XYZ file of C-alpha atoms in Angstrom:
484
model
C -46.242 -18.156 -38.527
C -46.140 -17.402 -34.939
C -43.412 -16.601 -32.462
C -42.083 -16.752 -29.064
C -40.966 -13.295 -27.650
C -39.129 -13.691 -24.056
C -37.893 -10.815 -21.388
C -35.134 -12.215 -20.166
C -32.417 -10.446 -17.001
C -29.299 -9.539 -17.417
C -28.103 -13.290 -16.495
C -30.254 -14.340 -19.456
C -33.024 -16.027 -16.914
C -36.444 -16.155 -18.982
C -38.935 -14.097 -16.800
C -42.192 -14.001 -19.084
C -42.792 -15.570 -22.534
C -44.694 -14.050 -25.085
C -46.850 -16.602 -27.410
C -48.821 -15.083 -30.438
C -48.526 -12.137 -32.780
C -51.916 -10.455 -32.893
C -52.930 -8.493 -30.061
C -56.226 -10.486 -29.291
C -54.221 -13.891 -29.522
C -51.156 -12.402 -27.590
C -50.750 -15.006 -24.209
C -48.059 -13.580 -21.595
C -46.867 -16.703 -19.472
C -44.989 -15.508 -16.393
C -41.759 -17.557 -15.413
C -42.831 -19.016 -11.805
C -39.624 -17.746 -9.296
C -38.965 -20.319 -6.174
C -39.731 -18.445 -2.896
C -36.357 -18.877 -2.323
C -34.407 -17.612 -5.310
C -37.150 -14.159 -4.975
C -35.230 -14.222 -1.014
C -31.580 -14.635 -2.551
C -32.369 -11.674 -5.380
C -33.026 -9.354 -2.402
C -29.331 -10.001 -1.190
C -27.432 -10.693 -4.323
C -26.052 -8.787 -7.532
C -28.563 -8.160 -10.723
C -27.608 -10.439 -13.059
C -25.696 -12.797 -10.318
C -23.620 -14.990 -11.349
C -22.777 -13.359 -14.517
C -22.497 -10.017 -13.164
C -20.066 -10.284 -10.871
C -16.611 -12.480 -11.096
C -16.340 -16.086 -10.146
C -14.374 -15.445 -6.493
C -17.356 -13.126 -5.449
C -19.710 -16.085 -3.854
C -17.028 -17.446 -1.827
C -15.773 -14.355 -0.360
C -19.246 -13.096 0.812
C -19.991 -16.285 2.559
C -16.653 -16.284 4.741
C -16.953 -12.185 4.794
C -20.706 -13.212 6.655
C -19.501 -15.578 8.813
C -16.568 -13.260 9.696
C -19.157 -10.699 10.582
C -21.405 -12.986 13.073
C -18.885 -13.546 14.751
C -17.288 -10.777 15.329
C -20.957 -9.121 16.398
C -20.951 -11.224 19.253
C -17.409 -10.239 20.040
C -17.904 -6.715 19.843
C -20.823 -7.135 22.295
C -18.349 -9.204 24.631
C -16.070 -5.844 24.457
C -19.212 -3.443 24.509
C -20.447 -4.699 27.979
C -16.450 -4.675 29.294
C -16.299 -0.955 28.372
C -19.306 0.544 29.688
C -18.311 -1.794 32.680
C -14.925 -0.074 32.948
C -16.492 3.621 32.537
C -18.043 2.957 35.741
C -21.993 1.876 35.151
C -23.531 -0.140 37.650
C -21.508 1.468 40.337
C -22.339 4.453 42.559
C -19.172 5.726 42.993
C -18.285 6.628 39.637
C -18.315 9.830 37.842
C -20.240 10.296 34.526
C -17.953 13.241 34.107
C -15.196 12.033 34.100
C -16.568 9.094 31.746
C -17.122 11.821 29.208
C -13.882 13.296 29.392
C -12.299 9.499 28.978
C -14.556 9.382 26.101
C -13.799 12.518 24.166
C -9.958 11.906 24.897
C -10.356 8.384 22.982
C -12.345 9.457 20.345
C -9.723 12.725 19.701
C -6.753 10.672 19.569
C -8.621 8.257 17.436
C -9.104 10.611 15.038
C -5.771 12.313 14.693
C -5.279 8.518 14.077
C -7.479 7.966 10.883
C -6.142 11.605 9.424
C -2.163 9.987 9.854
C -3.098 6.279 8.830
C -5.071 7.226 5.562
C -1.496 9.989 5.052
C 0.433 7.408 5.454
C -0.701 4.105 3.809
C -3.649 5.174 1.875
C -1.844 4.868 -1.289
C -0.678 1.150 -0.795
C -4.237 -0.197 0.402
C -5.299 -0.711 -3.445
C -2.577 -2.573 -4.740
C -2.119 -4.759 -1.326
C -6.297 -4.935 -0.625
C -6.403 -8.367 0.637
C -3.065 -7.600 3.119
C -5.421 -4.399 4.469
C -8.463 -6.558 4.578
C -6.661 -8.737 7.179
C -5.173 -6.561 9.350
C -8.446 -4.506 9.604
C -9.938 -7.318 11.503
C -6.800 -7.961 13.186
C -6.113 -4.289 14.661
C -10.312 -4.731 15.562
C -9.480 -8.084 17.593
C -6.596 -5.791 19.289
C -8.755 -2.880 19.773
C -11.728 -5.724 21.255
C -9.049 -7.763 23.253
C -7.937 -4.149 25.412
C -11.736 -3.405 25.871
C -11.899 -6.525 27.708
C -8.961 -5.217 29.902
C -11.194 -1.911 30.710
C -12.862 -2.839 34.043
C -9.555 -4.529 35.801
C -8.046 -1.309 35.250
C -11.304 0.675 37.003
C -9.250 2.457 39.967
C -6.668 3.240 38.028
C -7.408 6.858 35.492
C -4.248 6.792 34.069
C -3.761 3.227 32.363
C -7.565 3.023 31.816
C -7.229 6.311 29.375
C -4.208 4.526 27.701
C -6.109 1.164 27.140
C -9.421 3.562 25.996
C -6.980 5.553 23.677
C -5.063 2.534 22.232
C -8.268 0.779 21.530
C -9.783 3.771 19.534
C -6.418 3.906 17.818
C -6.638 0.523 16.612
C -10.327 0.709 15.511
C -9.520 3.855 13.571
C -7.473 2.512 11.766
C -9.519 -0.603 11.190
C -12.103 1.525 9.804
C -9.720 3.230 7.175
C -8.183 -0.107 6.137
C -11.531 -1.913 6.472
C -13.213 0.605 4.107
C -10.165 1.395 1.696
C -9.857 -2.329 1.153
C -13.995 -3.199 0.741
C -14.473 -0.353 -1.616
C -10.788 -1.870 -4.090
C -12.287 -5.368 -3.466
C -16.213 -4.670 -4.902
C -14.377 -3.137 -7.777
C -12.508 -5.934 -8.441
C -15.739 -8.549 -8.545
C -17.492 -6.283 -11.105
C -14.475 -5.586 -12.997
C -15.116 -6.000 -16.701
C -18.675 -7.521 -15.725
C -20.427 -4.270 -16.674
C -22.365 -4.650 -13.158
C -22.825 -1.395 -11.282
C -20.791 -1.092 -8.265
C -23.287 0.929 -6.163
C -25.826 -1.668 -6.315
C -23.465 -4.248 -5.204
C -21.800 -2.370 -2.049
C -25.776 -1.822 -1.519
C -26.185 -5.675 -1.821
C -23.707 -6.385 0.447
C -24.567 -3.786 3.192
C -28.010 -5.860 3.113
C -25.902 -9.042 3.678
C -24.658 -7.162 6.288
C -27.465 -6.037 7.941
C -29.010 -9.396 7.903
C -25.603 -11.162 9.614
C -25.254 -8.503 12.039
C -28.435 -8.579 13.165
C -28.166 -12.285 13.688
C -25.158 -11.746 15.112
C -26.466 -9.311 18.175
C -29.765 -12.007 18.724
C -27.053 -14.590 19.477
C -24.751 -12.304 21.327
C -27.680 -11.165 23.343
C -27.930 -14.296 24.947
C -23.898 -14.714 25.287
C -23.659 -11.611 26.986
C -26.599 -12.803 29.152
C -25.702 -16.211 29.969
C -21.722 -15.815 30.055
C -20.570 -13.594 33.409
C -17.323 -14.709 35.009
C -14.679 -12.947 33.552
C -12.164 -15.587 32.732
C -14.974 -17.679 31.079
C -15.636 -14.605 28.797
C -11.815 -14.343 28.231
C -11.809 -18.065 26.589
C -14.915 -17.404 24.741
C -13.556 -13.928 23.635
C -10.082 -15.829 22.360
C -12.203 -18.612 20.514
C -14.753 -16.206 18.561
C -11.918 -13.993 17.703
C -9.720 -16.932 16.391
C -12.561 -18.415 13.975
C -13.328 -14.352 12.985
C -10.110 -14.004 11.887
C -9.914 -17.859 10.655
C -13.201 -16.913 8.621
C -11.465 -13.109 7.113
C -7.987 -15.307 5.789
C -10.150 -18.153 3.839
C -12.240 -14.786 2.353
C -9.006 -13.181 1.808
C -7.216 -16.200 0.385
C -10.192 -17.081 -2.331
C -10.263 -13.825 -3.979
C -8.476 -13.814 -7.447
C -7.062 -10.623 -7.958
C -6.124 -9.568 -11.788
C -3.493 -6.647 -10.940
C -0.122 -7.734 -10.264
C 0.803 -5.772 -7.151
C 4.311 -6.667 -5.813
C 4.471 -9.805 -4.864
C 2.446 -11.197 -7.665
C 4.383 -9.591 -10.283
C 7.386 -11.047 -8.476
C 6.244 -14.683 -8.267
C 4.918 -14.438 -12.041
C 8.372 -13.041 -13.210
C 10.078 -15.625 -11.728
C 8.259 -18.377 -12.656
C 8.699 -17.339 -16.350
C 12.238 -17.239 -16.053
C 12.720 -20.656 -14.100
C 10.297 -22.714 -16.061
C 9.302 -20.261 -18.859
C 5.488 -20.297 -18.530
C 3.245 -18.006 -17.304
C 0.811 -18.163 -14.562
C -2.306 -16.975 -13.972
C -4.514 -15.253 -11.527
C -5.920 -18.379 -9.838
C -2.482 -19.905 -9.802
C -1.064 -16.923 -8.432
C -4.196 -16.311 -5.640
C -3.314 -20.125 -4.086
C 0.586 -19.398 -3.686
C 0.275 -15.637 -2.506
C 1.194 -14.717 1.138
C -1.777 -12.865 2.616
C 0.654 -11.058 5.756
C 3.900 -11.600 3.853
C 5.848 -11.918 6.867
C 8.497 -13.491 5.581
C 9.264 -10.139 2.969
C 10.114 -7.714 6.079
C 13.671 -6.840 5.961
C 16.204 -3.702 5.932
C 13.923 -1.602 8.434
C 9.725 -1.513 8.332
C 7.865 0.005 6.060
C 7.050 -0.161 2.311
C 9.922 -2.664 1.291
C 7.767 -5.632 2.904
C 5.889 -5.540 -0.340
C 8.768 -6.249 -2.427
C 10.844 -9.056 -1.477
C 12.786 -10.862 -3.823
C 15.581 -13.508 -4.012
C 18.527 -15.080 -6.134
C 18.457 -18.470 -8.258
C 19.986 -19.998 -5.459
C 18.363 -18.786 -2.963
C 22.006 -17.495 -1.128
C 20.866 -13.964 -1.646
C 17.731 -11.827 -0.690
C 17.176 -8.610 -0.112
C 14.147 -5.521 -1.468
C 13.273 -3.408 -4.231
C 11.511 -0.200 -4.238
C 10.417 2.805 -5.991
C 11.886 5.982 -5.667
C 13.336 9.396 -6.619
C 16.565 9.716 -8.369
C 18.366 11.229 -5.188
C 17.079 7.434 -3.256
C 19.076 5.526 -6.272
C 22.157 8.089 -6.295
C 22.105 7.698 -2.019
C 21.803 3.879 -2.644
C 24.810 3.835 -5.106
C 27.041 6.084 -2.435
C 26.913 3.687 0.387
C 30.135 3.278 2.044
C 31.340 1.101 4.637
C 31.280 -2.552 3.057
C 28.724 -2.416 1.001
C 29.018 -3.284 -3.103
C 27.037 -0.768 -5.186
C 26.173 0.044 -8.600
C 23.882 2.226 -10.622
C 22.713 2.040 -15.048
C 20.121 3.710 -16.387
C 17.518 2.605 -19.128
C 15.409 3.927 -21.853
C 12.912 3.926 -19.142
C 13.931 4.295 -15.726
C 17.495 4.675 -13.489
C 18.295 1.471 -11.002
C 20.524 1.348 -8.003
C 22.276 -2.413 -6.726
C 23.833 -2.026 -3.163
C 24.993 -5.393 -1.892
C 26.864 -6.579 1.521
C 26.837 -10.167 2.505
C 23.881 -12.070 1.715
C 21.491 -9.012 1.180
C 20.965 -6.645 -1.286
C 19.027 -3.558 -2.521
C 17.591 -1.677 -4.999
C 15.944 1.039 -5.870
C 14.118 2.213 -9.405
C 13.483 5.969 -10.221
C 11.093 5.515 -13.582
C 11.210 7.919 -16.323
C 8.769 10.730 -17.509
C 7.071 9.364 -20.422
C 8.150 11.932 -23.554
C 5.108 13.377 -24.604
C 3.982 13.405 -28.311
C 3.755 16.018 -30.521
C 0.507 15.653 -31.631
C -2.383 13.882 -30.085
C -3.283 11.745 -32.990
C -0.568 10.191 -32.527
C 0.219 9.872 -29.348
C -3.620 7.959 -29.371
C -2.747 5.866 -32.271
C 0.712 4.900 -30.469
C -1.666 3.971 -27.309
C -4.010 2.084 -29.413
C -1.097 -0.279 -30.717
C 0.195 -0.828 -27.057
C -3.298 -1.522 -25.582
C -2.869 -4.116 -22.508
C -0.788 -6.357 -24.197
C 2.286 -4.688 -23.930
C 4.426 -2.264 -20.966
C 5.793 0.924 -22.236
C 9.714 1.556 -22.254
C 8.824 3.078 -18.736
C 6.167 1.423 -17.192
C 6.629 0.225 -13.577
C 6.324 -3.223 -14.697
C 8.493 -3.542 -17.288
C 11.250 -2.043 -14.272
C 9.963 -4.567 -11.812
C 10.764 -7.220 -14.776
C 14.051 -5.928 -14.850
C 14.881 -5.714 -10.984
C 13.280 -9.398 -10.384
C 15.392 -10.909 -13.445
C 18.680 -9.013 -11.562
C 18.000 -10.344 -8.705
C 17.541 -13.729 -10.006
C 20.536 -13.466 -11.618
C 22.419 -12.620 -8.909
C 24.653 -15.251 -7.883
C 26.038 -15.114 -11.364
C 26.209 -11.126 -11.598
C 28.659 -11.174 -8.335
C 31.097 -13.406 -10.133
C 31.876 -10.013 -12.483
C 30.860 -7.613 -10.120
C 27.625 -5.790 -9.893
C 28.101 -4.308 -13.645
C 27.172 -6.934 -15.282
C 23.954 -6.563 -14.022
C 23.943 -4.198 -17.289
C 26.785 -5.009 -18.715
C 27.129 -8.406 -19.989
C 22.844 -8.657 -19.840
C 22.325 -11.297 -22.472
C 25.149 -13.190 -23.330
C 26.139 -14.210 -20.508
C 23.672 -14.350 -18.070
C 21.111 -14.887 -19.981
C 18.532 -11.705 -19.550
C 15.324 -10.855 -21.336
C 15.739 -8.899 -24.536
C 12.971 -6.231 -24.976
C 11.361 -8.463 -27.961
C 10.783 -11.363 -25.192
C 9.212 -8.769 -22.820
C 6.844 -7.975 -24.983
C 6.284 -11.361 -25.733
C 5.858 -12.332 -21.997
C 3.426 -9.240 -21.291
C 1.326 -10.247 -24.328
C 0.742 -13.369 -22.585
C 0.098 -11.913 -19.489
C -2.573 -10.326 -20.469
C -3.588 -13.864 -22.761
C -3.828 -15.453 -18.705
C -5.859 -12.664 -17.660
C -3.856 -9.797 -15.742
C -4.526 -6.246 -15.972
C -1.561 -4.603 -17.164
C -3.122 -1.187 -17.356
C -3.569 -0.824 -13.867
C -0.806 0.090 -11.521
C -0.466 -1.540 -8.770
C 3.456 -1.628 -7.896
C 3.849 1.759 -6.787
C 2.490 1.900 -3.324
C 3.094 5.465 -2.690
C 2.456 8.753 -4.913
C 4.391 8.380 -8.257
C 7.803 10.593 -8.730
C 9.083 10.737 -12.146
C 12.062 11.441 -13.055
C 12.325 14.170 -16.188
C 15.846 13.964 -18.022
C 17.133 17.550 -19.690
C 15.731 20.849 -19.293
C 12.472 20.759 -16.900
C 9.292 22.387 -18.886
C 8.001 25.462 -16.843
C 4.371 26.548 -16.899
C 3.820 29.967 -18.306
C 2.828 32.352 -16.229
C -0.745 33.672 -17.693
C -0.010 37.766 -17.903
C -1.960 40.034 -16.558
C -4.353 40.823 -19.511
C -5.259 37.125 -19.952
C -5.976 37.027 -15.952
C -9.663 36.057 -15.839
C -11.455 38.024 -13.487
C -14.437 38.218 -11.223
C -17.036 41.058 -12.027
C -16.497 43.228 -9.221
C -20.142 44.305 -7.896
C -20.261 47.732 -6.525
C -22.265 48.226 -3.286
C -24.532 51.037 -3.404
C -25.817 52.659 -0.415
């Protein structure tokens, strides 16, 4: 009885068939490919669609219209620049072009060195927040190269619009990159694609739109002359680039639950007692979050939260357990409280209709052997927070603040005192319960993505110190004696 044998891709696409089982009557019949589809496989993922996740289409095609456009832009700002550094005109000084140069590109990179200090560890857990304002501190940095040639007698605020430009496309670059290279890991993320060969995919999606991108801007740049006509032009490009990066942005489906996510999903459990998922959760998100800055800039616009009512908002962070004894000690008006958990130590500072807190988590006790500290790990899997997991302490802050009208009726204790019976919190058996369904709607609860700056733990009792090796059990070098 004969057979059918088929080689088939990794997206399960028949490419031959096989008909016979003897080697004389063996016929190999070669799937035909469209001319097209053979064009798309050049640009796409092996294995595309099932390789990558379902958001991945839709985020490439805005991500390739976002970069057309903003090719012709940057040619726009190009020609203003080398217009401002004085070619086409006599008088100028390619000296002194050079030195404006090198100044812009040293202070630029001072720039990447600080930005990458600074926020590199909160580009991962916010990537589609970085992968907006990287085009939007590029628009900046292309809207003061436009202002380059009007400031062409003037050395002095011509180096601070050169500097300030490089500045802002420094830091484009780090947030631009940081964000790309958290995003491609997301699309192949339990897919079992390989992530090189996508970023090399899309750098030949790239290619392809850029180059496009400079044939059209060619003739712009040829056609369009008068400065204030290249001024409206510049504003309109830039507005559909960026218009083009927020609908990209805004159609990925991310699986961590960063801060805000984990915030909306917490709350929505306890107001309606379901759970929602990533797709849910990608259509309500705030891409800037604007509305979350409060008590000073910096990391807290990542973790705004709010009462039942409404009546009462204010920030939670992570810290060290000097921030949540300094947050209990505040004087002059202000309402404070500290508890501490199995897992982690809270402080509640309160003054009109804000309030603050601040987590320090727990070291996690080690066990005594490794079997079981693997078999222990093996029951939790991704189903279920540890005692002092981030998440499990952003539950806990998001549920405080929700209960917060009612907590002020008592005073801040019974933020920890009177927890379930009377206002109603969530007993440890329910948080497991929720988190088991979390990861039932799809969320990764292994990764971290609520800390968005290096993780301080906070180790109760006597602190472990590391042996010092003596000097017998020193490993050393061979010494190799020089001869003469």
């Amino acid at each position: 009885m004969s057979r059918n044998i088929y080689d088939i891709d990794p997206a399960g696409n028949v490419l031959c068939t096989y008909i016979g089982d003897s080697q004389e009557s063996l016929r190999a019949q070669r799937t035909k490919i469209p001319p097209l589809h053979a064009l798309l496989h050049a640009f796409l993922p092996a294995g595309y669609p099932h390789s990558v996740t379902p958001d991945y289409l839709a985020y490439q095609t805005y991500d390739s219209l976002q970069a057309f456009f903003s090719s012709i832009t940057s040619l726009l700002a190009n020609r203003a620049v080398l217009e401002g550094l004085g070619v086409g005109d006599a008088s100028s000084s390619p000296t002194g072009a050079l030195i404006l140069k090198i100044a812009g590109d040293t202070i630029s990179r001072v720039a990447t060195i600080l930005f990458a200090h600074r926020l590199g560890t909160a580009i991962e857990p916010e990537c589609k927040f970085f992968r907006f304002l990287a085009d939007l501190l590029n628009d900046g940095a292309q809207l003061l190269d436009l202002l380059t040639p009007a400031m062409m007698p003037y050395y002095g605020p011509k180096l601070g619009v050169i500097v300030g430009a490089g500045v802002l496309r420094s830091w484009c670059g780090v947030a631009a990159n940081a964000s790309k290279a958290s995003l491609s890991a997301h699309f192949v993320a339990q897919r079992g694609n390989n992530l090189a060969e996508l970023n090399a995919k899309e750098a030949s999606q790239e290619t392809v739109v850029s180059l496009l991108g400079m044939l059209v801007g060619s003739l712009v740049v040829k056609v369009v002359q008068d400065r204030q006509v290249v001024w409206g032009l510049m504003v309109g490009l830039l507005g559909v680039h960026l218009l083009m990066n927020y609908w990209g942005v805004r159609s990925v489906r991310c699986r961590t639950l960063n801060r805000q996510r984990a915030t909306m999903v917490v709350r929505e459990w306890l107001e309606k007692g379901r759970v929602l998922g990533p797709e849910e959760v990608s259509r309500r998100e705030s891409i800037l979050q604007l509305r979350g800055i409060g008590w000073g800039w910096g990391w807290t616009w990542f973790g705004r939260m709010a009462s039942k009512s409404g009546e009462y908002t204010g920030t939670c962070e992570f810290g060290t357990y000097g921030d949540v004894k300094a947050l209990a000690g505040w004087k002059g008006g202000y309402h404070s409280y500290e508890f501490e958990t199995d897992g982690y130590f809270m402080g509640i500072c309160h003054r009109g209709g804000n309030f603050r807190m601040t987590i320090a988590l727990k070291e996690e006790e080690e066990e005594e052997e490794e079997e079981e500290e693997e078999e222990e790990q093996g029951k939790r899997m991704s189903s279920r927070a540890s005692a002092n997991s981030s998440l499990e302490a952003w539950f806990d802050a998001v549920s405080h603040a929700y209960h917060f009208d009612s907590a002020l009726e008592d005073g801040l204790e019974s933020h920890y005192e009177n927890e379930v019976p009377l206002l109603g919190y969530t007993s440890e058996e329910q948080k497991g319960t929720v988190f088991a369904a979390l990861a039932a709607a799809g969320w990764d609860l292994e990764t971290n993505a609520l800390e968005t700056r290096s993780p301080v733990r906070v180790r109760v009792g006597d602190g472990k110190k590391v042996p010092i090796p003596s000097e017998k059990n020193l490993i050393r070098q061979p010494q190799v004696s020089k001869k003469d």
